[in-house]
Short mmCIF file of C-alpha atoms in Angstrom, two decimals:
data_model
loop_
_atom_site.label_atom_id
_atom_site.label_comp_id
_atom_site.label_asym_id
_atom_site.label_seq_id
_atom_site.Cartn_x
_atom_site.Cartn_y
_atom_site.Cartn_z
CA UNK A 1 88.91 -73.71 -171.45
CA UNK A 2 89.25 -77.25 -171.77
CA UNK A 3 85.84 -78.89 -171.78
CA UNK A 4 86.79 -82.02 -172.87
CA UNK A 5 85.59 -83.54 -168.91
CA UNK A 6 82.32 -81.98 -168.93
CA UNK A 7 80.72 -83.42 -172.17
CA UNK A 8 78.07 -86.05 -171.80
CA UNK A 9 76.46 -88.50 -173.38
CA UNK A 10 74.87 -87.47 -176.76
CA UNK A 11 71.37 -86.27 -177.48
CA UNK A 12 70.31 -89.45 -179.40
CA UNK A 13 71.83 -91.81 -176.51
CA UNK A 14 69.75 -90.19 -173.62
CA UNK A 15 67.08 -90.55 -176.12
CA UNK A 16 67.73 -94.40 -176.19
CA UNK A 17 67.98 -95.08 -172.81
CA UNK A 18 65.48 -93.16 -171.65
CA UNK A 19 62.71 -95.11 -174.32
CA UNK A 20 64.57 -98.39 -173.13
CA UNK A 21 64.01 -97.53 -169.29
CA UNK A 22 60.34 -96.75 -170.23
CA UNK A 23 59.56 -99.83 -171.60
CA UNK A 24 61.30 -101.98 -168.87
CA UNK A 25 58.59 -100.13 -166.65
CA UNK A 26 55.86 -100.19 -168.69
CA UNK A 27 56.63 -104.16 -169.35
CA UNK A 28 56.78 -104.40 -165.27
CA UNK A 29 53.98 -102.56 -163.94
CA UNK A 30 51.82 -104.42 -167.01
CA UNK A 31 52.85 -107.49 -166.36
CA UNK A 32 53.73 -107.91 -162.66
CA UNK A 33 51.64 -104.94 -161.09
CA UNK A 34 54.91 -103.78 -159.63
CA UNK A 35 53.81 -100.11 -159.13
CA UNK A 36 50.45 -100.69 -157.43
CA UNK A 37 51.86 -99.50 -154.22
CA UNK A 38 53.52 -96.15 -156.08
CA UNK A 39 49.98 -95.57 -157.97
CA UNK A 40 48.25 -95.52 -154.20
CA UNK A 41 50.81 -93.33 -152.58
CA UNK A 42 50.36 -90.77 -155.83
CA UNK A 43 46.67 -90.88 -155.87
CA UNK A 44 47.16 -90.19 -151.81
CA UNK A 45 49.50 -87.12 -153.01
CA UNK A 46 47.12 -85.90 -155.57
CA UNK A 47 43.52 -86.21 -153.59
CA UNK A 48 44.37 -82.71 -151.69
CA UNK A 49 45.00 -80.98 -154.92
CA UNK A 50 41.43 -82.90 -156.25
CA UNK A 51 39.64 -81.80 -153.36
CA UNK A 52 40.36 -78.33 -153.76
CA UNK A 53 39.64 -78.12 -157.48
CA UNK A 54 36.50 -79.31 -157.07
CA UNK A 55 35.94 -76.72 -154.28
CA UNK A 56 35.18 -73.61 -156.03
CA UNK A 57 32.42 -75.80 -157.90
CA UNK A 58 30.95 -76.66 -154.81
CA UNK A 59 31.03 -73.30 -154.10
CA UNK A 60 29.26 -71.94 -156.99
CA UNK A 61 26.60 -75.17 -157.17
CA UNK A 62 25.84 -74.16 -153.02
CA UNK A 63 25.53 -69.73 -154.23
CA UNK A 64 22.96 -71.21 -156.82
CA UNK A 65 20.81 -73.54 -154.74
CA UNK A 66 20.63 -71.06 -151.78
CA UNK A 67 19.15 -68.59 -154.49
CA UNK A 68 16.56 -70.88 -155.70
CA UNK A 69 13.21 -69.37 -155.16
CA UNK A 70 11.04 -70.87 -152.17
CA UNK A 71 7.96 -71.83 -154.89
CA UNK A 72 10.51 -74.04 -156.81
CA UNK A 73 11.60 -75.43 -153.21
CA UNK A 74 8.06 -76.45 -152.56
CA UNK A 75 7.08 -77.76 -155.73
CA UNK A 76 10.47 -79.93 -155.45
CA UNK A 77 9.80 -81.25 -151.88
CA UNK A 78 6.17 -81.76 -153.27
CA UNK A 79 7.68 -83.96 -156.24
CA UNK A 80 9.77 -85.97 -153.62
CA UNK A 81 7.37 -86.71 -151.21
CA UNK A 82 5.28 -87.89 -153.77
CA UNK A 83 8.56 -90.29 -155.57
CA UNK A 84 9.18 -91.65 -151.87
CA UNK A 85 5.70 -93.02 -151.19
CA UNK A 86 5.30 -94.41 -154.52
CA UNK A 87 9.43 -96.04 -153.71
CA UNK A 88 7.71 -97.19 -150.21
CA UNK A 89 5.10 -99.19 -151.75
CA UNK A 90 7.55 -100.77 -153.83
CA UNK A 91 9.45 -101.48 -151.39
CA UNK A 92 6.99 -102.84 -149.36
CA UNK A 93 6.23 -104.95 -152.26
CA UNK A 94 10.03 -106.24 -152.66
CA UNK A 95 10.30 -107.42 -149.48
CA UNK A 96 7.64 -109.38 -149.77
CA UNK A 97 8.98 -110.92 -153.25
CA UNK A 98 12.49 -111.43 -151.68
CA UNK A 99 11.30 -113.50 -148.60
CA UNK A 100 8.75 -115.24 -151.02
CA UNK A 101 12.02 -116.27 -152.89
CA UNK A 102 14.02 -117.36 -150.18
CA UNK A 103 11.44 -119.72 -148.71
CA UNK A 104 11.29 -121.26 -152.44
CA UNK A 105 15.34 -121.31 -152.70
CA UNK A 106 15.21 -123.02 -149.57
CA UNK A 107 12.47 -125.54 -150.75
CA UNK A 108 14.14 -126.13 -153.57
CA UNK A 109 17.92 -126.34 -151.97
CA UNK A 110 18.67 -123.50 -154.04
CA UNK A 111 21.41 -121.35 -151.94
CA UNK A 112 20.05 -117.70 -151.05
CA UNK A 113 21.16 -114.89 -152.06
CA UNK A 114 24.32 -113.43 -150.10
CA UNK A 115 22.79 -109.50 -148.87
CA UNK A 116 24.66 -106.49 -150.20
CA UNK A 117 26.44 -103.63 -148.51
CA UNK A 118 25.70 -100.14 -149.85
CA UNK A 119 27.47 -96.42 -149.31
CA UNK A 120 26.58 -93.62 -150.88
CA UNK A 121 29.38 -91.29 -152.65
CA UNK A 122 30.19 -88.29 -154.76
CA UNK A 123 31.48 -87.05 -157.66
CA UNK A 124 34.59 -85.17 -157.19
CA UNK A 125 35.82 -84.88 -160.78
CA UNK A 126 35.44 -85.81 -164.28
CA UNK A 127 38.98 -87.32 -166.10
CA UNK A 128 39.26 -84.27 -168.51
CA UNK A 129 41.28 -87.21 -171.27
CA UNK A 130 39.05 -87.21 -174.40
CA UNK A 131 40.05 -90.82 -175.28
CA UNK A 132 38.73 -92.04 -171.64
CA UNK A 133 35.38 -92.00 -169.55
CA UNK A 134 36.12 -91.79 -166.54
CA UNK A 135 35.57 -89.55 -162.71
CA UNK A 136 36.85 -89.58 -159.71
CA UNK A 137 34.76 -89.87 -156.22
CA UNK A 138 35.12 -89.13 -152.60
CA UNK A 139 35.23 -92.22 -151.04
CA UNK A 140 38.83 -94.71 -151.11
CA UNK A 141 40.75 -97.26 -149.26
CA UNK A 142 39.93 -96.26 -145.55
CA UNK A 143 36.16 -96.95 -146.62
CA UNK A 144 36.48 -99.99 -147.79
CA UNK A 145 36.98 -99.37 -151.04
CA UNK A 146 38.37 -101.85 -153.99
CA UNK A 147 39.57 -102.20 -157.48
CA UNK A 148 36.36 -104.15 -159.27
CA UNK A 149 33.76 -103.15 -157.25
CA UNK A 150 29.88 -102.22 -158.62
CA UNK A 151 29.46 -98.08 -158.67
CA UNK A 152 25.42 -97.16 -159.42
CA UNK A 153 23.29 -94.85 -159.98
CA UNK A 154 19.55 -93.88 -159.13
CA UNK A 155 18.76 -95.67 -162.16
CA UNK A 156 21.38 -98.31 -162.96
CA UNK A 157 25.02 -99.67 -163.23
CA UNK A 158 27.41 -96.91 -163.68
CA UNK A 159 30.85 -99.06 -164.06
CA UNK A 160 33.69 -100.03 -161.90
CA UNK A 161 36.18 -98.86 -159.68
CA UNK A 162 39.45 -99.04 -161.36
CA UNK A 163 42.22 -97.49 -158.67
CA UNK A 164 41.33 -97.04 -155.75
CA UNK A 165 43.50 -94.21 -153.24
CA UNK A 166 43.35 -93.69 -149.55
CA UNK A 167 40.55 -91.05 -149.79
CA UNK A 168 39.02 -90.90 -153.66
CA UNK A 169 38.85 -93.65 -156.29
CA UNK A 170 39.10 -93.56 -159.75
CA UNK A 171 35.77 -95.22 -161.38
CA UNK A 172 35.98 -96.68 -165.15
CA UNK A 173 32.46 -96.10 -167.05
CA UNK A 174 30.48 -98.60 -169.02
CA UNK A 175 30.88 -96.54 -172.30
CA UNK A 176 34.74 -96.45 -172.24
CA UNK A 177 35.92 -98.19 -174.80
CA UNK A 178 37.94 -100.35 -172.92
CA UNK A 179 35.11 -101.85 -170.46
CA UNK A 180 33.19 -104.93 -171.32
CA UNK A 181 30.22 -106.40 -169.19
CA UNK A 182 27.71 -109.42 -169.34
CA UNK A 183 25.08 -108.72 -169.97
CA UNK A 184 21.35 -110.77 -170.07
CA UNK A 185 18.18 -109.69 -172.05
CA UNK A 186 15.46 -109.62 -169.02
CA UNK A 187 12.61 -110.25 -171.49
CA UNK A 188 13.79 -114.26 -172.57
CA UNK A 189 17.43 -114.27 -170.60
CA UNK A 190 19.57 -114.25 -174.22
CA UNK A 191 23.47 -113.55 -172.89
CA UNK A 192 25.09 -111.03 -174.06
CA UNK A 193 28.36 -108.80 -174.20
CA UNK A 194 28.24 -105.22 -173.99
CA UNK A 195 31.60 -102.74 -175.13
CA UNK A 196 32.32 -99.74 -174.62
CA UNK A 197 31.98 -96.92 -177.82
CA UNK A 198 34.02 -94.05 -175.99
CA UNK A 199 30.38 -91.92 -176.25
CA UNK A 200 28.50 -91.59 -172.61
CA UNK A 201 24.78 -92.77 -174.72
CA UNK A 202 26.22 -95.45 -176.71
CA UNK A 203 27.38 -99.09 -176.38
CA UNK A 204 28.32 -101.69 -178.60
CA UNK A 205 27.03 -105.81 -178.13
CA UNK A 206 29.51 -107.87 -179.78
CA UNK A 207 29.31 -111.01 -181.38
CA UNK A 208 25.67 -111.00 -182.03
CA UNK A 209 24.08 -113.84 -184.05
CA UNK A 210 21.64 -112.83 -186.96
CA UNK A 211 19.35 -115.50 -185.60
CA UNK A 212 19.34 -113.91 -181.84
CA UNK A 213 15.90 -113.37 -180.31
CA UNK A 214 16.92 -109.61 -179.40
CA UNK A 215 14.30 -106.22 -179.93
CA UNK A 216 14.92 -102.99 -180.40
CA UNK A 217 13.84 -101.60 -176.42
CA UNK A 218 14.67 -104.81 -174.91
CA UNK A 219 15.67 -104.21 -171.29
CA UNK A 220 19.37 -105.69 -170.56
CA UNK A 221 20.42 -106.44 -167.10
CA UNK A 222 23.88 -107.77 -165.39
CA UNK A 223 23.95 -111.31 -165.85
CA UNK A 224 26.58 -111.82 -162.76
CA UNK A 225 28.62 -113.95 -164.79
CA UNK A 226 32.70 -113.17 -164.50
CA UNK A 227 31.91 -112.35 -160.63
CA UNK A 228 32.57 -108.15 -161.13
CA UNK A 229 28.93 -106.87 -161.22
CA UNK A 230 26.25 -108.75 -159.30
CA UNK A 231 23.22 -110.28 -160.92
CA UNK A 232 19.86 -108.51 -161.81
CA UNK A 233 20.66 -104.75 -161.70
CA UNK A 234 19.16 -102.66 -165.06
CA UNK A 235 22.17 -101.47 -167.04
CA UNK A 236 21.19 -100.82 -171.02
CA UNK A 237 18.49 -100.83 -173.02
CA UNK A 238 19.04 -102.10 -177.03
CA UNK A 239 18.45 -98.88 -179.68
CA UNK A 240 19.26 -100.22 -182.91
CA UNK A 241 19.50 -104.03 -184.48
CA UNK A 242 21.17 -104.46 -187.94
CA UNK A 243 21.08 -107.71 -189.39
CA UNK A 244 23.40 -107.10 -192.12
CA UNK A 245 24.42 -110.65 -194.21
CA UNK A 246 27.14 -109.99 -195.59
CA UNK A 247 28.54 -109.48 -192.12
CA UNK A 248 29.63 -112.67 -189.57
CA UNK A 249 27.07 -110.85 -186.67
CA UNK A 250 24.33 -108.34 -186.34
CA UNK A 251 25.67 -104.58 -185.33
CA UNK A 252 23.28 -104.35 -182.00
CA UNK A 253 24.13 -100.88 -179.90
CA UNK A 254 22.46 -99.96 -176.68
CA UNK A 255 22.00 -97.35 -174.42
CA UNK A 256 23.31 -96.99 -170.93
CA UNK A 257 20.51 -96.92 -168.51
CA UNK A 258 22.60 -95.14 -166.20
CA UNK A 259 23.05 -91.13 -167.35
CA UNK A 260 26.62 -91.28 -167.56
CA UNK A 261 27.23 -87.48 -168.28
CA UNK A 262 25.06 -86.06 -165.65
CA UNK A 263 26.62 -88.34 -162.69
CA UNK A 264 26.84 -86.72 -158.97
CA UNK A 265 25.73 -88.98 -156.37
CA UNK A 266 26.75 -92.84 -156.71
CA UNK A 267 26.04 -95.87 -154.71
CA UNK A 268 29.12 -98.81 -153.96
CA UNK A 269 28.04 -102.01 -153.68
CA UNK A 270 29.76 -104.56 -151.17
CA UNK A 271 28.94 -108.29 -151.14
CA UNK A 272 28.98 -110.30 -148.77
CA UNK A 273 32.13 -112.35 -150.23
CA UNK A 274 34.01 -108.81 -151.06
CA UNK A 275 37.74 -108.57 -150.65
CA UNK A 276 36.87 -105.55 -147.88
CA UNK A 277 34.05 -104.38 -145.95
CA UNK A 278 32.51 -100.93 -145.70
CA UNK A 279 33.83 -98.72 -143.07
CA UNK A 280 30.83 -96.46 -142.69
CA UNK A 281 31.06 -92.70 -141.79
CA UNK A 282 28.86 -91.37 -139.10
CA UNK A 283 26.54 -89.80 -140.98
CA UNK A 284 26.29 -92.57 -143.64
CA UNK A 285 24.03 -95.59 -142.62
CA UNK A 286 24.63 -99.10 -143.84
CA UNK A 287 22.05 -100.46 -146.19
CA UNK A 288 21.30 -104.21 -146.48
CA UNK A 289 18.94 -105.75 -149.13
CA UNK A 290 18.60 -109.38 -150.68
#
């Protein structure tokens, strides 16, 4: 049989041209976005199969509440009342700081504060790639969702959405080691940088002077410069200062305030100047503060 029409190209050429094709895409999604459309339409594709990995979870974590004993119910609800009237006097209290510091803004010309959109969302699943931190939640493009945006916590800044699909986005995490933030110390206002280590309790504040007024259990908070993460909101606190001489800068770390590893419900914050605004669910109220 003469098989002299039916041989192809060799092993090494496809080779070749398929590493030449990749890096002509690579070079054009890097450097002209040019698959941003393709990356939505796949995370659209990909959500149903999300959703119903994370269902037998959900599953399991409803079988274990609904056998929780009704002491342990009643001690919790106890707990909670308790945490919401101490958060209602502080609350009270807030408000009255926050008109306090408009009427002295305006006094002083100072503009005032632009109020902040909130929704709550979920964790729907945890990127299982050991050389990245980051999860995946339930809320996307037809709430309002963008690439940028602030993602909390109960207790502080989590990170940053980083794609965003029609029904989940994908959320990039202060400790991954390629996320960077501004940072202030609240104590005397130093400015500072905060990097990711690739560890959920650890990051890294580069470029640290020797002669920087910085403490070990100094509280750092977003400084809102770069115009990603607003200003104010608690995000690390500084573990360990060595001032080493022989080195250009001190080796500061911190820990996240936010417990990256034990994430479930988040909050997404929308200013007022934000590319989109919230489209709320029914059962999901709008939440304004100053």
């Amino acid at each position: 049989m003469n098989t002299m029409f039916t041989r192809g190209p060799s092993l090494f050429s496809r080779l070749a041209l398929a590493l030449f094709v990749s890096v002509i895409l690579i070079f054009v999604d890097h450097k002209y976005d040019g698959f941003a459309s393709v990356k939505v339409y796949l995370n659209s594709i990909v959500s149903p199969l999300q959703y119903i990995a994370s269902l037998p979870g959900q599953m399991l974590s409803s079988g274990a509440e609904k056998f929780s004993t009704h002491k342990k119910l009643l001690e919790d609800n106890q707990q909670l009342t308790l945490q919401a009237m101490k958060m209602s006097e502080k609350l009270q209290r807030f408000d009255l700081l926050a008109a306090e510091n408009d009427r002295l803004r305006a006094l002083l010309g100072a503009p005032v504060s632009a109020p902040i959109q909130k929704m709550v969302t979920e964790l729907m699943a945890v990127d299982n790639n050991p050389f990245s931190l980051q999860i995946i939640i339930d809320k996307g493009a037809i709430n309002g969702v963008y690439e940028g945006q602030t993602v909390l916590d109960d207790k502080g800044i989590v990170g940053q959405i980083m794609e965003v699909g029609t029904t989940n986005s994908r959320v990039l995490l202060l400790a991954d080691i390629t996320h960077a933030i501004p940072l202030r110390n609240a104590r005397n206002n130093v400015q500072l940088i905060a990097s990711g280590s690739g560890q959920f309790d650890e990051l890294i504040l580069e470029h640290v002077a020797h002669s920087a007024d910085i403490q070990v259990g100094d509280l750092l908070v977003s400084s809102g410069l770069g115009n990603i993460f607003p200003e104010g909101y608690p995000t690390a606190t500084i573990t360990s200062i060595v001032r080493d001489e022989s080195r250009p800068f001190a080796l500061v770390t911190a820990t996240p305030i936010a417990q990256l590893d034990r994430l479930r419900y988040l909050l997404l914050l929308w200013p007022a100047d934000a590319p989109t605004q919230p489209i709320m669910p029914q059962s999901t109220p709008t939440v304004e503060a100053q």
